[in-house]
Structure formats: structure tokens, C-alpha cells
Coordinates of C-alpha atoms and ligand atoms in Angstrom, one line a residue:
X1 CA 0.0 0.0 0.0
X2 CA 1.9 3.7 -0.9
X3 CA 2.6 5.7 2.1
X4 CA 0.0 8.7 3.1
X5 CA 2.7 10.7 4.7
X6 CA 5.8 10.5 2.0
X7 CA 8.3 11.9 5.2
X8 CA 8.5 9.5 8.1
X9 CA 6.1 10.8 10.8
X10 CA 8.2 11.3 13.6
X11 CA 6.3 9.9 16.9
X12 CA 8.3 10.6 20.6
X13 CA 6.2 8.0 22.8
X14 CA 6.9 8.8 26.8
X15 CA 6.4 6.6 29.5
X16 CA 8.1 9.8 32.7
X17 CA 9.6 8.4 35.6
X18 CA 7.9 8.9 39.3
X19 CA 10.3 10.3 42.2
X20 CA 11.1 6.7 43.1
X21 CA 13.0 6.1 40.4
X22 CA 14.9 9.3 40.9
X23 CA 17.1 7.3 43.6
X24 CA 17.8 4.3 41.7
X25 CA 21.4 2.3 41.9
X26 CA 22.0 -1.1 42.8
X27 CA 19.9 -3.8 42.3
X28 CA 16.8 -1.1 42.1
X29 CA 17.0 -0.1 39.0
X30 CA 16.8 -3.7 37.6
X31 CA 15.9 -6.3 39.1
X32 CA 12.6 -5.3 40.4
X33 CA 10.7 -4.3 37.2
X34 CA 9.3 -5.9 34.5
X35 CA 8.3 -4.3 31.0
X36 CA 5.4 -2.8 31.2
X37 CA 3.2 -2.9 27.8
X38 CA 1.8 0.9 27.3
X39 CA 4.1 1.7 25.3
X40 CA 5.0 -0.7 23.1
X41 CA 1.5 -1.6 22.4
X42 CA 0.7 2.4 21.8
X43 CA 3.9 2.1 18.8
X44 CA 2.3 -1.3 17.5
X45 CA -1.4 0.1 16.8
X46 CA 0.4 3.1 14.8
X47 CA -1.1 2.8 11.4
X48 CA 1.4 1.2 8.8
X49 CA 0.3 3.6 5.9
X50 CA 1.4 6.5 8.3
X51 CA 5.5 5.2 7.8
X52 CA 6.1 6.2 10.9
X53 CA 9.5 6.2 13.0
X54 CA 8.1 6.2 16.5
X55 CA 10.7 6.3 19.3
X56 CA 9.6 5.0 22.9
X57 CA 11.8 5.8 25.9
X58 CA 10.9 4.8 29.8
X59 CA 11.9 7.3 32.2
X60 CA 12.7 4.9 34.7
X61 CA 15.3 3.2 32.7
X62 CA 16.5 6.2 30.0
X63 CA 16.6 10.2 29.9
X64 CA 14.1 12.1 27.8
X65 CA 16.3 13.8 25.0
X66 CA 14.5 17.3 25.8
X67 CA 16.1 18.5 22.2
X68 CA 14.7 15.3 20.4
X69 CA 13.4 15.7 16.8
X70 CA 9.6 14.9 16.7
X71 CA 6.1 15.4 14.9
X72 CA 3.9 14.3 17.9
X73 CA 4.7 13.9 21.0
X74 CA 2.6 11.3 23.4
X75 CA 2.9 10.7 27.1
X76 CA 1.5 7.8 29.3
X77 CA 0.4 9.6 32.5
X78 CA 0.0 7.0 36.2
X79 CA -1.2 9.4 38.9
X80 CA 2.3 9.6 40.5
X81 CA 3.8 11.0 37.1
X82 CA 1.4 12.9 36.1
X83 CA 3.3 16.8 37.1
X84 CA 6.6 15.0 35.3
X85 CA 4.5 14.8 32.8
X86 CA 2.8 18.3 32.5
X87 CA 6.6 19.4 32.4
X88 CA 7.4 17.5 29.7
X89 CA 4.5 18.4 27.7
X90 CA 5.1 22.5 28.7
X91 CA 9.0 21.8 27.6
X92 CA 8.0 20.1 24.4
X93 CA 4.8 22.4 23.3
X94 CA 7.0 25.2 23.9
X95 CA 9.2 24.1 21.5
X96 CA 6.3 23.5 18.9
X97 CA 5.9 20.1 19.0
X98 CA 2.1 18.9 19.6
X99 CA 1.8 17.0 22.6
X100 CA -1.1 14.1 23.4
X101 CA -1.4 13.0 27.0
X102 CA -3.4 9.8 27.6
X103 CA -3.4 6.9 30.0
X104 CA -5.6 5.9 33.7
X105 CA -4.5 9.6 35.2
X106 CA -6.2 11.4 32.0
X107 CA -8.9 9.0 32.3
X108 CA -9.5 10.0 35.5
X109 CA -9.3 13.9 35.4
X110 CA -9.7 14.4 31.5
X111 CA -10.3 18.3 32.6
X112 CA -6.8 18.7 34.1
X113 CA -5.1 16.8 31.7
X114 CA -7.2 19.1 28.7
X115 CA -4.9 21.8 30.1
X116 CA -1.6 20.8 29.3
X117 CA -2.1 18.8 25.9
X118 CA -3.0 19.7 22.4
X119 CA -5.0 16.6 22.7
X120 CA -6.0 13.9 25.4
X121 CA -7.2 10.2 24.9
X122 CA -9.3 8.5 27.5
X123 CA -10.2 5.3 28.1
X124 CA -8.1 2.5 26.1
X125 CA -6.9 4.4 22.9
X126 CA -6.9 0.2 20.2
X127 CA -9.3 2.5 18.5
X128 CA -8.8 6.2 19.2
X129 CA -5.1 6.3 19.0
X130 CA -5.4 5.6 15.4
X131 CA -7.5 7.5 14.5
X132 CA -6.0 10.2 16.1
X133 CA -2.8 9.6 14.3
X134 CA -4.9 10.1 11.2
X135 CA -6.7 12.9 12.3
X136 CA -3.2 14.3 13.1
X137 CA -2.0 13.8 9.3
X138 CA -4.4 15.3 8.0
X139 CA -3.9 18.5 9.6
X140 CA -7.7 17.6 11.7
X141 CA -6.6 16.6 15.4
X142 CA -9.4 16.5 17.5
X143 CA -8.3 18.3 21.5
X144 CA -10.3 15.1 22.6
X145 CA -11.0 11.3 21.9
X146 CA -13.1 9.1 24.3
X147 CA -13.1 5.3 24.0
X148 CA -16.5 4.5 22.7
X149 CA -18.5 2.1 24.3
X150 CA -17.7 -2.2 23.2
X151 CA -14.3 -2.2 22.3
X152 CA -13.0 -5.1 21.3
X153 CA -9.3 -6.4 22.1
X154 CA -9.6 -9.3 19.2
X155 CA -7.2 -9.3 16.6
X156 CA -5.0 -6.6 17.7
X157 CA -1.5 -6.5 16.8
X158 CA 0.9 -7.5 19.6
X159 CA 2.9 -4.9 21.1
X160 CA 6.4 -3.9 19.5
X161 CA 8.3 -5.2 22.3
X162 CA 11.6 -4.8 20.9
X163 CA 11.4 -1.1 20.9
X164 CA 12.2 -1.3 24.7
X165 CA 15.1 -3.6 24.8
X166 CA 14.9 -6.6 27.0
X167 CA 18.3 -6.2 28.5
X168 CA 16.2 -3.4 30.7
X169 CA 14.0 -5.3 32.4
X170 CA 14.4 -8.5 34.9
X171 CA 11.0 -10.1 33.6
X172 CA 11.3 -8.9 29.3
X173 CA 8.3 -11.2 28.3
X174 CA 5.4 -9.4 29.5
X175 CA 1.9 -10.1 28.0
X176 CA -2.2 -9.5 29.1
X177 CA -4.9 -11.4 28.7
X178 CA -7.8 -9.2 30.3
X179 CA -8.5 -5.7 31.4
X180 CA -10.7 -4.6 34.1
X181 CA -12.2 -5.9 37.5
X182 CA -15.6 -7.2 38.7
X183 CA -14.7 -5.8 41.8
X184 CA -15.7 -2.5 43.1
X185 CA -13.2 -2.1 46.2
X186 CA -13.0 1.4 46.6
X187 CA -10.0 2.3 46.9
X188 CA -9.0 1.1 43.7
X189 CA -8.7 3.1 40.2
X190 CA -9.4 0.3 37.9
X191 CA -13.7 0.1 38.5
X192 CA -13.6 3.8 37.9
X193 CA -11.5 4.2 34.9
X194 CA -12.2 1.0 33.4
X195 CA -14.9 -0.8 34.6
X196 CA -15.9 -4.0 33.5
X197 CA -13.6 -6.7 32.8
X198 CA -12.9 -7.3 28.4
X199 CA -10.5 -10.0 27.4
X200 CA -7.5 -10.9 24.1
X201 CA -9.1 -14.2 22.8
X202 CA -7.3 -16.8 24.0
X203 CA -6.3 -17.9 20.4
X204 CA -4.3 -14.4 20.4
X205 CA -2.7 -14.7 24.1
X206 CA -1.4 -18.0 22.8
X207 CA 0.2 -16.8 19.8
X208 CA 1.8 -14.1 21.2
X209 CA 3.8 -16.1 24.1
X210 CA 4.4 -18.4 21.0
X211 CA 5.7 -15.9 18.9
X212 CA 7.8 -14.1 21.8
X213 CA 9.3 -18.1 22.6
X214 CA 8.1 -17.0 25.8
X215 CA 9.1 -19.7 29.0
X216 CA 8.8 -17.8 31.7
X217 CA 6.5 -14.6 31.9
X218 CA 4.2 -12.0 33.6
X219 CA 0.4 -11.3 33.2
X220 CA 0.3 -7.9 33.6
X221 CA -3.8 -8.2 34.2
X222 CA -5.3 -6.5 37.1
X223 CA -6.9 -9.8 38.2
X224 CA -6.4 -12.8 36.3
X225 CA -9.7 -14.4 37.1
X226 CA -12.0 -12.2 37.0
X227 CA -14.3 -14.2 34.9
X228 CA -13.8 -17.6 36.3
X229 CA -14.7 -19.3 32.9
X230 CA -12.4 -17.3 30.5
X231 CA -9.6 -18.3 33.4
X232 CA -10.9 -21.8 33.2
X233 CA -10.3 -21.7 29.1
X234 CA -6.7 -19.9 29.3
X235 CA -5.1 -22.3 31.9
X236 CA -6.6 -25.3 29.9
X237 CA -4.5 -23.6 26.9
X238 CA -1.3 -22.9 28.1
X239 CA -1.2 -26.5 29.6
X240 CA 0.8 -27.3 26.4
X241 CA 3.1 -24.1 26.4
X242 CA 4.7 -25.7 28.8
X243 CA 5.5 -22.1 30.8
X244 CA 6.4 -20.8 33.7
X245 CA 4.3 -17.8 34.4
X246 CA 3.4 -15.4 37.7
X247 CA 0.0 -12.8 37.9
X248 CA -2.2 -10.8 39.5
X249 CA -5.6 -13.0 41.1
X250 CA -7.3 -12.3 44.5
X251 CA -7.6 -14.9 47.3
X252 CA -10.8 -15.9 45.1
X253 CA -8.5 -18.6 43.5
X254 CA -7.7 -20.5 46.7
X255 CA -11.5 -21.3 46.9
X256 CA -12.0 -22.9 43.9
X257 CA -10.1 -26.3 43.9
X258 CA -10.1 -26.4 39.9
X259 CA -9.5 -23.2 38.9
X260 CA -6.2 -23.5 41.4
X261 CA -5.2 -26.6 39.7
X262 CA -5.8 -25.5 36.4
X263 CA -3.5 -22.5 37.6
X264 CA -0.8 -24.7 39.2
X265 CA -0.3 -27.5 35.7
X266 CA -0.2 -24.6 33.4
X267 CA 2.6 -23.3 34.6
X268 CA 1.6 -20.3 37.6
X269 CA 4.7 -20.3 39.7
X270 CA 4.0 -17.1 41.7
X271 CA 1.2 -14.4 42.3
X272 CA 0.3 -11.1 43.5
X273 CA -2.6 -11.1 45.9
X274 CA -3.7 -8.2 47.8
X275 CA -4.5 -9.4 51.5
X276 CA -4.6 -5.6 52.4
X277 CA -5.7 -5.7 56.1
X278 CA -6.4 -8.3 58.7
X279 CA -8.9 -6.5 60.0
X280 CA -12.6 -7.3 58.9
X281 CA -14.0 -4.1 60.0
X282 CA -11.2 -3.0 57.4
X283 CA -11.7 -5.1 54.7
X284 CA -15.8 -4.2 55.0
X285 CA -15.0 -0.3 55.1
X286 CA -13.0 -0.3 51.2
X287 CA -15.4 -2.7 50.5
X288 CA -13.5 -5.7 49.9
X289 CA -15.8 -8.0 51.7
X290 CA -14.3 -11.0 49.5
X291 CA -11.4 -11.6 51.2
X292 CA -13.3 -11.4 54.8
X293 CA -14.3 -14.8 53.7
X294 CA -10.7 -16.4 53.6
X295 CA -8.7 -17.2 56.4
X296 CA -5.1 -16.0 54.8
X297 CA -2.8 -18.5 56.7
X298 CA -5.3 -21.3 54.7
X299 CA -5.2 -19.7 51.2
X300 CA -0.9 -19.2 52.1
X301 CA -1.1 -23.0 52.8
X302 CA -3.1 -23.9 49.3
X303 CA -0.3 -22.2 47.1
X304 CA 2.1 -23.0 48.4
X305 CA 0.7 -26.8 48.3
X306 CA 0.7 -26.1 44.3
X307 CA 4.1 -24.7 44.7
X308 CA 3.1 -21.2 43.8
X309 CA 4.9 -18.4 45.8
X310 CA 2.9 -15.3 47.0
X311 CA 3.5 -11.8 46.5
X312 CA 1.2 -10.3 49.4
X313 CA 0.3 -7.1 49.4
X314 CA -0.6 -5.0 52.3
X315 CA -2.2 -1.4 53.5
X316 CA -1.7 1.0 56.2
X317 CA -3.9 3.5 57.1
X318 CA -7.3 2.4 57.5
X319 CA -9.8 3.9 59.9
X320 CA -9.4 1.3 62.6
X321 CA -6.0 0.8 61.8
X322 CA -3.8 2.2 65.3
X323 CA -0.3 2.1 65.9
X324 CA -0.5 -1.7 66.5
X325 CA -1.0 -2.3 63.2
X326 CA 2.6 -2.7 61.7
X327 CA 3.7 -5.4 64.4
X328 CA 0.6 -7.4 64.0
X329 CA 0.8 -7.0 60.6
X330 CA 4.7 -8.4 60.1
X331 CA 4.3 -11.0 63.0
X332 CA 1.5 -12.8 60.7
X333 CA 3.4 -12.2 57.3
X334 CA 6.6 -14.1 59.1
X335 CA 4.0 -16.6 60.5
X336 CA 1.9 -17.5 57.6
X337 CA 5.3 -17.5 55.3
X338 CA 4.2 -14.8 52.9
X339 CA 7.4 -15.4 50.0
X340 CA 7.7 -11.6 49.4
X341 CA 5.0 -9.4 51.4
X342 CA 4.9 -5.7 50.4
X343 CA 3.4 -2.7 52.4
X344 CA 1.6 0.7 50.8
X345 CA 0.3 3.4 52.4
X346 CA -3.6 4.0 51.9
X347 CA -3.4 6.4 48.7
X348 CA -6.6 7.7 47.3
X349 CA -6.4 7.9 43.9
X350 CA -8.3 11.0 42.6
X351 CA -11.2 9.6 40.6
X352 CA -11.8 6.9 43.2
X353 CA -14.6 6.4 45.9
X354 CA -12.3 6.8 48.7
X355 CA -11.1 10.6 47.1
X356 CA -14.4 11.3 46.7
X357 CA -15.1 10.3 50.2
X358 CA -12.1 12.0 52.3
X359 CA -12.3 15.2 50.2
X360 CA -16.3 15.6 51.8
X361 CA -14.7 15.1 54.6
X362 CA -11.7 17.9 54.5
X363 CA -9.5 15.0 55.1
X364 CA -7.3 14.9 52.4
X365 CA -4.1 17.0 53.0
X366 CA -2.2 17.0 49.7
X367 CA -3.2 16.9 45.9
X368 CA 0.2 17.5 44.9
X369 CA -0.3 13.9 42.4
X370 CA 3.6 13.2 42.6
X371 CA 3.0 11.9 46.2
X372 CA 0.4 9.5 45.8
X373 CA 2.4 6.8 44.7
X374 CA 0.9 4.3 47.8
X375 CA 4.4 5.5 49.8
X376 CA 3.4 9.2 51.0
X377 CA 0.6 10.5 53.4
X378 CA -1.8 12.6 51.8
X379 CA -4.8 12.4 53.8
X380 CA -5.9 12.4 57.7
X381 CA -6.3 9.2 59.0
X382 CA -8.4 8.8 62.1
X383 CA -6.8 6.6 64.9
X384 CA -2.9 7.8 63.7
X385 CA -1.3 10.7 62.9
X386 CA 0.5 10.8 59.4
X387 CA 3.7 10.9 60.7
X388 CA 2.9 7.7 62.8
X389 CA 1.6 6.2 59.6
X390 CA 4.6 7.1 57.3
X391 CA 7.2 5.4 60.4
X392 CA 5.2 2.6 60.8
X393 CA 4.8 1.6 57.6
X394 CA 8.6 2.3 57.1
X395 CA 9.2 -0.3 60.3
X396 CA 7.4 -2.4 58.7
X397 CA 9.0 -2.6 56.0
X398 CA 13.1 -2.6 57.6
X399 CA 11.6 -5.5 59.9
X400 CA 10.3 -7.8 57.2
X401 CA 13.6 -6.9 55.6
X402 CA 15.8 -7.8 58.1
X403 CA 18.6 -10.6 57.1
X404 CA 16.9 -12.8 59.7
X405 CA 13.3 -12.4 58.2
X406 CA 15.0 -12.8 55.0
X407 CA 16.7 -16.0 55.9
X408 CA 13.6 -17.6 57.7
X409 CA 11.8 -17.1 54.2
X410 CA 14.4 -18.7 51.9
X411 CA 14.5 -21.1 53.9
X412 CA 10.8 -21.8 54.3
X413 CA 10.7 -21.5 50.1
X414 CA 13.8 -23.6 49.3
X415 CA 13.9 -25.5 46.1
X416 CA 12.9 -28.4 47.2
X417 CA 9.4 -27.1 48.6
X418 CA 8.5 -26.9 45.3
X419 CA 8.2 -23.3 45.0
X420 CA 11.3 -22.1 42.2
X421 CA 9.3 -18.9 41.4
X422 CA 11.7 -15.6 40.0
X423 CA 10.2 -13.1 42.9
X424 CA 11.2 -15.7 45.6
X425 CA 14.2 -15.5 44.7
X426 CA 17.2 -13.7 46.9
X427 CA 18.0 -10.8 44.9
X428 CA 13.7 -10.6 45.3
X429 CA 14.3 -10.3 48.7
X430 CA 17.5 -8.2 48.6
X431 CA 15.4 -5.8 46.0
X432 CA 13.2 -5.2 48.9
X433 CA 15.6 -4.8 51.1
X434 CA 17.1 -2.2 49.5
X435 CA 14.1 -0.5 49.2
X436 CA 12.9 -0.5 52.7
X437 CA 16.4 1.0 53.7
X438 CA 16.2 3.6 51.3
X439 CA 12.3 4.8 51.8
X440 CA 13.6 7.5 54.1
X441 CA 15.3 9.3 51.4
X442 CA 12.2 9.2 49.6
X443 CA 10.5 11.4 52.5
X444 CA 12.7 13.6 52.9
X445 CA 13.8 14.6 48.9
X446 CA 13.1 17.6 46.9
X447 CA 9.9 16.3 45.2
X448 CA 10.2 18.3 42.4
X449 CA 12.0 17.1 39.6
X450 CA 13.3 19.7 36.7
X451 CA 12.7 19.0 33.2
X452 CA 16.4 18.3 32.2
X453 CA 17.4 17.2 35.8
X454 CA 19.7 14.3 36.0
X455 CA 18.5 11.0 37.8
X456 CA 20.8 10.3 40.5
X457 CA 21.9 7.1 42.0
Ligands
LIG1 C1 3.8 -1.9 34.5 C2 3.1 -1.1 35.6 C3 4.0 -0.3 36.4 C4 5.4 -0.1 36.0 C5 5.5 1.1 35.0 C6 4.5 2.3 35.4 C7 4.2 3.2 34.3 N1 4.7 4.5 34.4 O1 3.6 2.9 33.3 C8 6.1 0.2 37.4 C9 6.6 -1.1 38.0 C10 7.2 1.2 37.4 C11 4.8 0.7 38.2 C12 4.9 1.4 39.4 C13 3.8 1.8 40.0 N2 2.5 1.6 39.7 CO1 2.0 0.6 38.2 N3 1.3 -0.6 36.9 C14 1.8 -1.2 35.9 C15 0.7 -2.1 35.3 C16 0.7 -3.5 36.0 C17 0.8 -2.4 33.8 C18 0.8 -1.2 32.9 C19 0.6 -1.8 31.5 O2 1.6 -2.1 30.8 N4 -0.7 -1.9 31.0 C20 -1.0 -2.4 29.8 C21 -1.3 -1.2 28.8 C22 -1.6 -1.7 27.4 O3 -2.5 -0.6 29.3 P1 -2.4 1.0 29.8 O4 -1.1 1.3 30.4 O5 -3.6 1.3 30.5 O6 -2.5 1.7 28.4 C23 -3.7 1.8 27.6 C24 -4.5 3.0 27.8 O7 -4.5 3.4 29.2 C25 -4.0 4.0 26.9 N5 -2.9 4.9 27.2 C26 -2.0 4.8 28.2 N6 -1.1 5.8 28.1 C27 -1.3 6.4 27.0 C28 -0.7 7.5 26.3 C29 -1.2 8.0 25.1 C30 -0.4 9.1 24.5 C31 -2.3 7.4 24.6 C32 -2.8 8.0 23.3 C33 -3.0 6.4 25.2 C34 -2.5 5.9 26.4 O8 -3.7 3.2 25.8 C35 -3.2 1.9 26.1 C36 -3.9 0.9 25.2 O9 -5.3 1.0 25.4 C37 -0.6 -1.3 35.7 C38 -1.9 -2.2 35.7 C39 -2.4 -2.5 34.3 N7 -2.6 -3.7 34.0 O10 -2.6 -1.6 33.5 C40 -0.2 -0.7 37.0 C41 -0.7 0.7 37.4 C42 -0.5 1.6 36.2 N8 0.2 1.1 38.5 C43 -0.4 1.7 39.4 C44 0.3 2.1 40.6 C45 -0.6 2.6 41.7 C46 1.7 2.0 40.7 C47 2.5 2.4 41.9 C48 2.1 3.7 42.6 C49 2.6 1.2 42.8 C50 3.5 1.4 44.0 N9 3.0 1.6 45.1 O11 4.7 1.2 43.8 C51 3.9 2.7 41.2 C52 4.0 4.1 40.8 C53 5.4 4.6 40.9 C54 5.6 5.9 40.3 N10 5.0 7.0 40.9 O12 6.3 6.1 39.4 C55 -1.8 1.9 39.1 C56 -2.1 3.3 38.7 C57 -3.0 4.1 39.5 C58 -2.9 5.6 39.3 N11 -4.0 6.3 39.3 O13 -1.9 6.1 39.2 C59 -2.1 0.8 38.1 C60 -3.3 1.1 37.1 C61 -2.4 -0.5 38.9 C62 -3.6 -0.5 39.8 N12 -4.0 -1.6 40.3 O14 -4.3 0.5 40.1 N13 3.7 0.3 37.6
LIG2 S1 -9.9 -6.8 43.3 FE1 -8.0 -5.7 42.9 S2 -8.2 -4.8 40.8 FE2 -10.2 -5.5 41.4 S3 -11.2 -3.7 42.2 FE3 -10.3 -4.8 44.0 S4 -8.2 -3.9 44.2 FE4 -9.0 -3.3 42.2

């Protein structure tokens, strides 16, 4: 087919760093992350006929060239990035270069975003991005372009991974199967921005590890079995793949015998669960009366029975939650042998129930977005004061972290337990470790980050 646009269209795709990543070194910047798949699936839905040269760089892992040569400029905006990313688009749109901001932030607060782009995409762009791009060609560019209503994810091309380099990222082979939630806990982005769950065919998830030569991977889906049937289908497939793979489910999974099977022969090796509290009264209030249902030492014993590791997530901050709350918390991580347990701060997300809820209240203290990033304290709680909430979580963290801790949980997941998944690992644990002795500096920096400024280690 001839070319539409006989120069190269010159496309600058931006994925901007968050402050954490501003004090990376060591094993941090590394061996923690995996590739995530905005990007490089925004560069593979660029229309052919445009022959475009699209360039993708991730903060965390490159520098933005600030003098960079570009037609359009487009930036992937998370909550936590979104002011990095305003200062990219004022640096670039001063220089002339038309700037489209899209991604859950902009999907969010559209209004905001309106203000600092020549055009914003909300929702999932398979569709809009496109015909954007068109739009843009043809000297048309809408300032606005909703996803419309039963998108489909079938038949789309798979992302141009190799615009990233895999040499970036511990886990290169990254992949989704589904989008969304059925869930509605409220403290969560994903109900509000996307809403119900929609799914790749299965046909296509296949292929794609196939064509990647994929053996060990990551689901990047929110949760993986959100629609137990579809889950049912896509374990029964990659039986044969013969994989080694880790996710995102909730403790749903360790209630259905099946489903955990199904998980277990097709190759699941770790996942990320989000326990959150071990308070019911909690677990009620964010409205994640699921996991009141499951006793947590139980569903700990069930995967790890299937030799899968756990990734278990926890929160600080919740109305009941007092200054107890961090001990109890790490004493039954150590004693239900949680492989690599992880602690965030109570963050609510503008756009979510719970902003909606603590701004009625006057309770939120800070909508500066670069410190909600699940680390920082940007509301009131009610039984501690932020600076209790910010040290405690920060114990928790150092204590769970400690080489003793460490040692009892290599030990309790050593190889012959069955459980050989990547996060388990020790540079997992000494990932961590790393982190929770360098969350202070995270507290204390200049949160402000310069267009042009240097990361340092
Ligand atoms: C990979 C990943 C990361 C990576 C990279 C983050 C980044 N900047 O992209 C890392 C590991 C660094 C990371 C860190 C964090 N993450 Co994260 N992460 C993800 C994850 C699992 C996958 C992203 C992905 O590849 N998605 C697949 C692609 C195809 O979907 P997509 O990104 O939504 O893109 C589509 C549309 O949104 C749109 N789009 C997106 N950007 C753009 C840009 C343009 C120009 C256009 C046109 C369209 C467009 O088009 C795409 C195709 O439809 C998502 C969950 C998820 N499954 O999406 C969470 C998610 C983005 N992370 C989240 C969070 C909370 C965090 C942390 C705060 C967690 C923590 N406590 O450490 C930190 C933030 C650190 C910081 N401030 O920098 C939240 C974001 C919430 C929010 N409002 O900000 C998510 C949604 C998870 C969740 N459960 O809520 N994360
Ligand atoms: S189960 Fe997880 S992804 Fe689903 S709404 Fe709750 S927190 Fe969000």
C-alpha cells in the first residue's frame, strides 16, 4: 500500500519516571521491574500507511532527549507522574511540537489533563489512537478522543516489544490477557477508569507467548480471574506451552479447587494477591468483603501446596488501623510464610470512591499527584497521625527486611518445597531490602523534579 505521509512521521512515545525512580542504583534499578506494555503496544497500533518512525523511551530506565526531533509527541500519564509529565508536555509544546497526553491519570481527570495537551485520549486508545494519528495527518486533530463504548481487544496486533530492549528489564516477556475488574473495592482506580472486565481471545494470548518463545512470563492483568470461565479456558491452553508464568488474582482462587489446579499445571509459579488488612471491619470499610471470607494462613497453605509463591500485598492506614498495626501485621506475614510481602500506604487515587469520600470530609491533605504513589501521606487518618503512619509503615517494612526475616523465608521456600518462582528469589528479597532502607530518602527529597534534571543514583 503507498505511504500517506511521503516523510516518516516522527512519533516521541513517553512513559516519565515517578520520584522513586529518581534514587535508583544497585539492584533497584533492575531487578525489580518488569516491561510494562503501554508503550510498546501504543507504537504497534500506529497505522502502517502513516511510515512512521516512533521512538519509545521509559523514564525509569532512559533520559528524555528534551532536544529530540519529533512530529507528535505522546505521554503515558499514572497518577504519580502525572506533574513530570505536564513538564514534559510545557517543555516540548514550547518548543512547537504537539503533545497528546493519555493513560488511567487522563482518564480519571480528562479536565486537568485538557490543560496541558494539544489533545487527550481517554479510556483504552486500540481505536482512538489511530484515528488520532490520522486525524493528526491530516492536519484535523481533535483536542479530545473518548473510547467509545464495546471495544473489542480481538485481533490486535501484539505490542512492538523490541522497541524497549529486553536487556532493561528482569522479567522482558510481558503479556495481558484481560482488562478490568468485577470488583468495586473502593479504593481502587481500575472500576472507575475502566470498569468491567474485556479480554484478548485466547487464540491471540497464545500466539503471542508463541511468537515471543516466551518460558517464563508476567500477566500484567489486574486480576487474572476475574471471569472464572475465561480463566478456566486460558489455563486449559497454556497446559501445552509448557510455561512458567506469575499474575495478578485475589484470594478468590484459593476457593476454587479447579480453577487452582488448572493454575498450578499450566505453569503459575508465583502471584500477587492483595490481602490488604487483617482487619474485617477494614476489609468491609474499602469494600473488599471478598477476602473477609478467607482465612489468609489457609489460602498461604493452598499455594504454596501447588508450589506457587505469593507476592502479598498490604495497607496502612485504615480507619481502625492504630499504631499496633505494623507489628501485628509483620508478625502474621513471618508466620503465615508470605514469600515476598509488600506494604503501601492508603493512597486515594483522585477519581476513586475513597477521594471522593475524604475530600467531603476535609480530610485529604495534599493533591500535589507526585505523592500519591501508595508511599506518602496525603490524607488524615483517624486513629494515627501521618507521621505515625509514614514510620510505621517504614518499620514495617526494615523488619520484614531484616537478614533474619529474610533467611527464615528462603529457607521456608527452598527448592525443594516446590516453590522455584523468580520473585522468591534472593535478589527478590534483597530488591526489597534495598528499598525499605532507602524509603527515608524518599520522605525527605526535593519532590520536584526539573525537566532536564539528571536521575541520581
Ligand atoms: C507496568 C506497571 C507499572 C510499572 C510502570 C509504570 C508506568 N509508568 O507505566 C512500574 C513497576 C514502574 C509501576 C509502578 C507503580 N504503579 Co503501576 N502498573 C503497571 C501495570 C501493572 C501495567 C501497565 C501496562 O503495561 N498496562 C497495559 C497497557 C496496554 O495498558 P495501559 O497502560 O492502561 O495503556 C492503555 C490505555 O491506558 C491508553 N494509554 C496509556 N497511556 C497512553 C498515552 C497516550 C499518548 C495514549 C494515546 C494512550 C495511552 O492506551 C493503552 C492501550 O489501550 C498497571 C496495571 C495495568 N494492568 O494496566 C499498573 C498501574 C498503572 N500502576 C499503578 C500504581 C498505583 C503504581 C505504583 C504507585 C505502585 C506502587 N505503590 O509502587 C507505582 C508508581 C510509581 C511511580 N510513581 O512512578 C496503578 C495506577 C493508579 C494511578 N491512578 O496512578 C495501576 C493502574 C495498577 C492499579 N491496580 O491500580 N507500575
Ligand atoms: S480486586 Fe484488585 S483490581 Fe479488582 S477492584 Fe479490588 S483492588 Fe481493584
Amino acid at each position: 500500500m503507498p505511504s500517506l505521509h511521503p516523510k516518516p512521521l516522527r512519533i516521541l512515545l513517553i512513559s516519565p519516571r515517578g520520584p522513586l525512580y529518581r534514587h535508583r542504583g544497585g539492584t533497584w534499578s533492575k531487578s525489580l521491574r518488569y516491561a510494562p506494555l503501554t508503550l510498546t503496544t501504543l507504537a504497534a497500533l500506529v497505522p502502517p500507511e502513516l511510515n512512521a518512525e516512533i521512538a519509545l523511551v521509559d523514564e525509569g530506565i532512559a533520559e528524555v532527549d528534551l532536544d529530540a526531533d519529533a512530529d507528535l509527541v505522546g505521554i503515558s500519564l499514572i497518577t504519580g507522574t502525572a506533574p513530570r509529565s505536564y513538564e514534559l508536555a510545557a517543555h516540548f509544546r514550547a518548543r512547537g511540537i504537539p503533545v497528546v497526553l493519555g493513560g488511567v491519570h487522563v482518564t480519571l481527570l480528562p479536565e486537568e489533563a485538557q490543560q496541558h495537551a494539544d489533545a487527550i485520549v481517554t479510556g483504552y486508545a486500540e481505536d482512538t489512537w489511530p484515528e488520532l494519528l490520522r486525524d493528526f495527518v491530516a492536519g484535523k486533530m481533535r483536542p479530545r478522543y473518548d473510547q467509545a463504548p464495546g471495544l473489542s481487544l480481538a485481533n490486535r496486533p501484539f505490542p512492538k516489544r523490541e522497541l524497549l530492549g529486553a536487556d532493561n528489564f528482569v522479567v522482558a516477556h510481558t503479556i495481558e490477557a484481560t482488562r478490568g475488574c468485577i470488583h468495586q473495592c473502593e479504593f481502587c482506580v481500575v472500576p472507575s477508569a475502566w470498569g468491567r472486565p474485556i479480554q484478548h481471545p485466547i487464540a491471540d494470548v497464545v500466539a503471542d507467548i508463541q511468537q515471543m518463545g516466551a518460558k517464563r512470563l508476567i500477566f500484567l492483568d489486574l486480576n487474572l480471574i476475574s471471569d472464572m470461565d475465561y480463566a478456566r479456558e486460558l489455563f486449559t491452553a497454556l497446559i501445552p506451552l509448557k510455561i512458567q508464568w506469575g499474575g495478578l488474582t485475589t484470594t478468590i482462587i484459593t476457593m476454587n479447587d479447579d480453577l487452582l489446579d488448572l493454575a498450578a499445571r499450566s505453569g503459575c509459579k508465583g502471584l500477587l494477591l492483595g490481602f490488604e488488612t487483617l482487619s474485617a471491619d477494614a476489609l468491609a470499610e474499602t469494600k473488599k468483603q471478598f477476602n473477609q471470607r478467607q482465612d489468609y494462613k489457609d489460602v498461604m497453605r493452598r499455594l504454596h501446596a501447588h508450589g506457587i509463591g505469593v507476592q502479598g500485598c498490604f495497607v496502612f492506614g485504615f480507619d481502625n488501623h492504630t499504631t499496633d498495626v505494623f507489628a501485628e501485621t509483620v508478625d502474621f506475614v513471618m508466620d503465615a510464610n508470605i514469600d515476598l510481602p509488600r506494604y503501601a500506604i492508603l493512597t486515594p487515587f483522585p477519581g476513586t470512591p475513597l477521594f471522593d469520600k475524604l475530600k467531603r470530609a476535609d480530610r485529604i491533605l495534599n493533591e500535589d499527584w507526585t505523592l500519591y504513589d501508595g508511599q506518602h501521606v496525603v490524607y488524615q487518618p483517624t486513629n494515627l497521625t501521618p507521621d505515625a503512619l509514614w514510620r510505621g509503615t517504614e518499620w514495617a517494612w526494615k523488619k520484614t527486611y531484616s537478614y533474619p526475616s529474610i533467611a527464615k523465608r528462603l529457607l521456608a521456600a527452598r527448592p525443594w518445597s516446590g516453590r522455584k518462582m523468580l520473585p522468591l528469589s534472593l535478589a527478590g528479597n534483597l530488591g526489597y531490602r534495598f528499598y525499605a532502607h532507602n524509603l527515608h530518602k524518599y520522605y525527605t527529597c526535593d519532590w520536584q523534579i526539573g525537566v532536564g534534571e539528571k536521575v541520581v543514583a
